Amino acid sequence: MNTAKTLHNMREGTSARVTELRVEGGMRRRLQDMGLIEGTSVICLQRSPSGDPIAYLIRGAVIALREEDSSLVFVS
């Protein structure tokens, strides 16, 4: 089974590059304004104890994203 890898699927301490944003509306714009665009390197830093949200290092800033949003950001 071939499943696409998303930010939400990343393990702590791993890095990946953004390949596609499927987020719509205002959240898409916010993510792009924070530098989350195609080709951006992202490191998964830490999951909260409940597993949601997850902290990522994006262009030198730590950003916490909920599963609702991070599952729509595809990486390789």
PDB file of C-alpha atoms in Angstrom, residues 13-76:
ATOM      1  CA  GLY A  13      13.695  14.196  14.862  1.00  0.00           C
ATOM      2  CA  THR A  14      13.148  13.559  11.153  1.00  0.00           C
ATOM      3  CA  SER A  15      13.296  16.109   8.370  1.00  0.00           C
ATOM      4  CA  ALA A  16      11.560  16.388   5.012  1.00  0.00           C
ATOM      5  CA  ARG A  17      10.811  18.851   2.215  1.00  0.00           C
ATOM      6  CA  VAL A  18       7.357  20.181   1.449  1.00  0.00           C
ATOM      7  CA  THR A  19       6.046  18.936  -1.910  1.00  0.00           C
ATOM      8  CA  GLU A  20       2.428  20.121  -1.841  1.00  0.00           C
ATOM      9  CA  LEU A  21      -0.033  22.117   0.270  1.00  0.00           C
ATOM     10  CA  ARG A  22      -3.634  20.957   0.083  1.00  0.00           C
ATOM     11  CA  VAL A  23      -4.769  23.364   2.787  1.00  0.00           C
ATOM     12  CA  GLU A  24      -7.413  25.842   1.642  1.00  0.00           C
ATOM     13  CA  GLY A  25      -8.527  29.348   2.563  1.00  0.00           C
ATOM     14  CA  GLY A  26      -7.056  31.473   5.309  1.00  0.00           C
ATOM     15  CA  MET A  27      -4.976  28.688   6.814  1.00  0.00           C
ATOM     16  CA  ARG A  28      -3.196  28.158   3.496  1.00  0.00           C
ATOM     17  CA  ARG A  29      -2.278  31.822   3.415  1.00  0.00           C
ATOM     18  CA  ARG A  30      -1.051  31.755   7.037  1.00  0.00           C
ATOM     19  CA  LEU A  31       1.148  28.717   6.385  1.00  0.00           C
ATOM     20  CA  GLN A  32       2.605  30.334   3.276  1.00  0.00           C
ATOM     21  CA  ASP A  33       3.263  33.567   5.185  1.00  0.00           C
ATOM     22  CA  MET A  34       5.221  31.511   7.764  1.00  0.00           C
ATOM     23  CA  GLY A  35       7.374  30.170   4.922  1.00  0.00           C
ATOM     24  CA  LEU A  36       5.722  26.786   4.478  1.00  0.00           C
ATOM     25  CA  ILE A  37       5.897  26.555   0.685  1.00  0.00           C
ATOM     26  CA  GLU A  38       7.025  23.879  -1.773  1.00  0.00           C
ATOM     27  CA  GLY A  39      10.688  23.037  -1.283  1.00  0.00           C
ATOM     28  CA  THR A  40      10.853  24.226   2.333  1.00  0.00           C
ATOM     29  CA  SER A  41      12.769  21.988   4.728  1.00  0.00           C
ATOM     30  CA  VAL A  42      10.807  20.979   7.848  1.00  0.00           C
ATOM     31  CA  ILE A  43      11.993  19.162  10.981  1.00  0.00           C
ATOM     32  CA  CYS A  44       9.528  17.414  13.285  1.00  0.00           C
ATOM     33  CA  LEU A  45      10.591  18.472  16.773  1.00  0.00           C
ATOM     34  CA  GLN A  46       8.060  17.158  19.248  1.00  0.00           C
ATOM     35  CA  ARG A  47       4.569  15.741  19.620  1.00  0.00           C
ATOM     36  CA  SER A  48       2.371  16.836  22.494  1.00  0.00           C
ATOM     37  CA  PRO A  49       1.511  14.087  25.003  1.00  0.00           C
ATOM     38  CA  SER A  50      -1.868  13.596  23.320  1.00  0.00           C
ATOM     39  CA  GLY A  51      -0.230  13.550  19.861  1.00  0.00           C
ATOM     40  CA  ASP A  52      -1.873  16.753  18.649  1.00  0.00           C
ATOM     41  CA  PRO A  53      -0.535  19.409  17.993  1.00  0.00           C
ATOM     42  CA  ILE A  54       2.984  18.705  16.759  1.00  0.00           C
ATOM     43  CA  ALA A  55       5.880  21.204  16.832  1.00  0.00           C
ATOM     44  CA  TYR A  56       7.904  21.696  13.632  1.00  0.00           C
ATOM     45  CA  LEU A  57      10.988  23.762  12.859  1.00  0.00           C
ATOM     46  CA  ILE A  58      10.221  25.796   9.736  1.00  0.00           C
ATOM     47  CA  ARG A  59      12.775  28.348   8.494  1.00  0.00           C
ATOM     48  CA  GLY A  60      14.168  28.917  11.991  1.00  0.00           C
ATOM     49  CA  ALA A  61      10.791  29.257  13.736  1.00  0.00           C
ATOM     50  CA  VAL A  62       9.030  26.640  15.854  1.00  0.00           C
ATOM     51  CA  ILE A  63       5.437  26.222  14.677  1.00  0.00           C
ATOM     52  CA  ALA A  64       2.820  23.953  16.271  1.00  0.00           C
ATOM     53  CA  LEU A  65       0.222  22.567  13.862  1.00  0.00           C
ATOM     54  CA  ARG A  66      -2.906  20.543  14.531  1.00  0.00           C
ATOM     55  CA  GLU A  67      -3.533  17.249  12.735  1.00  0.00           C
ATOM     56  CA  GLU A  68      -6.348  18.920  10.807  1.00  0.00           C
ATOM     57  CA  ASP A  69      -3.785  21.142   9.061  1.00  0.00           C
ATOM     58  CA  SER A  70      -0.581  19.084   9.137  1.00  0.00           C
ATOM     59  CA  SER A  71      -2.282  16.126   7.434  1.00  0.00           C
ATOM     60  CA  LEU A  72      -2.842  18.325   4.369  1.00  0.00           C
ATOM     61  CA  VAL A  73       0.821  19.286   3.935  1.00  0.00           C
ATOM     62  CA  PHE A  74       2.631  16.648   1.850  1.00  0.00           C
ATOM     63  CA  VAL A  75       6.372  16.020   2.159  1.00  0.00           C
ATOM     64  CA  SER A  76       9.073  13.783   0.681  1.00  0.00           C
TER      65      SER A  76
END
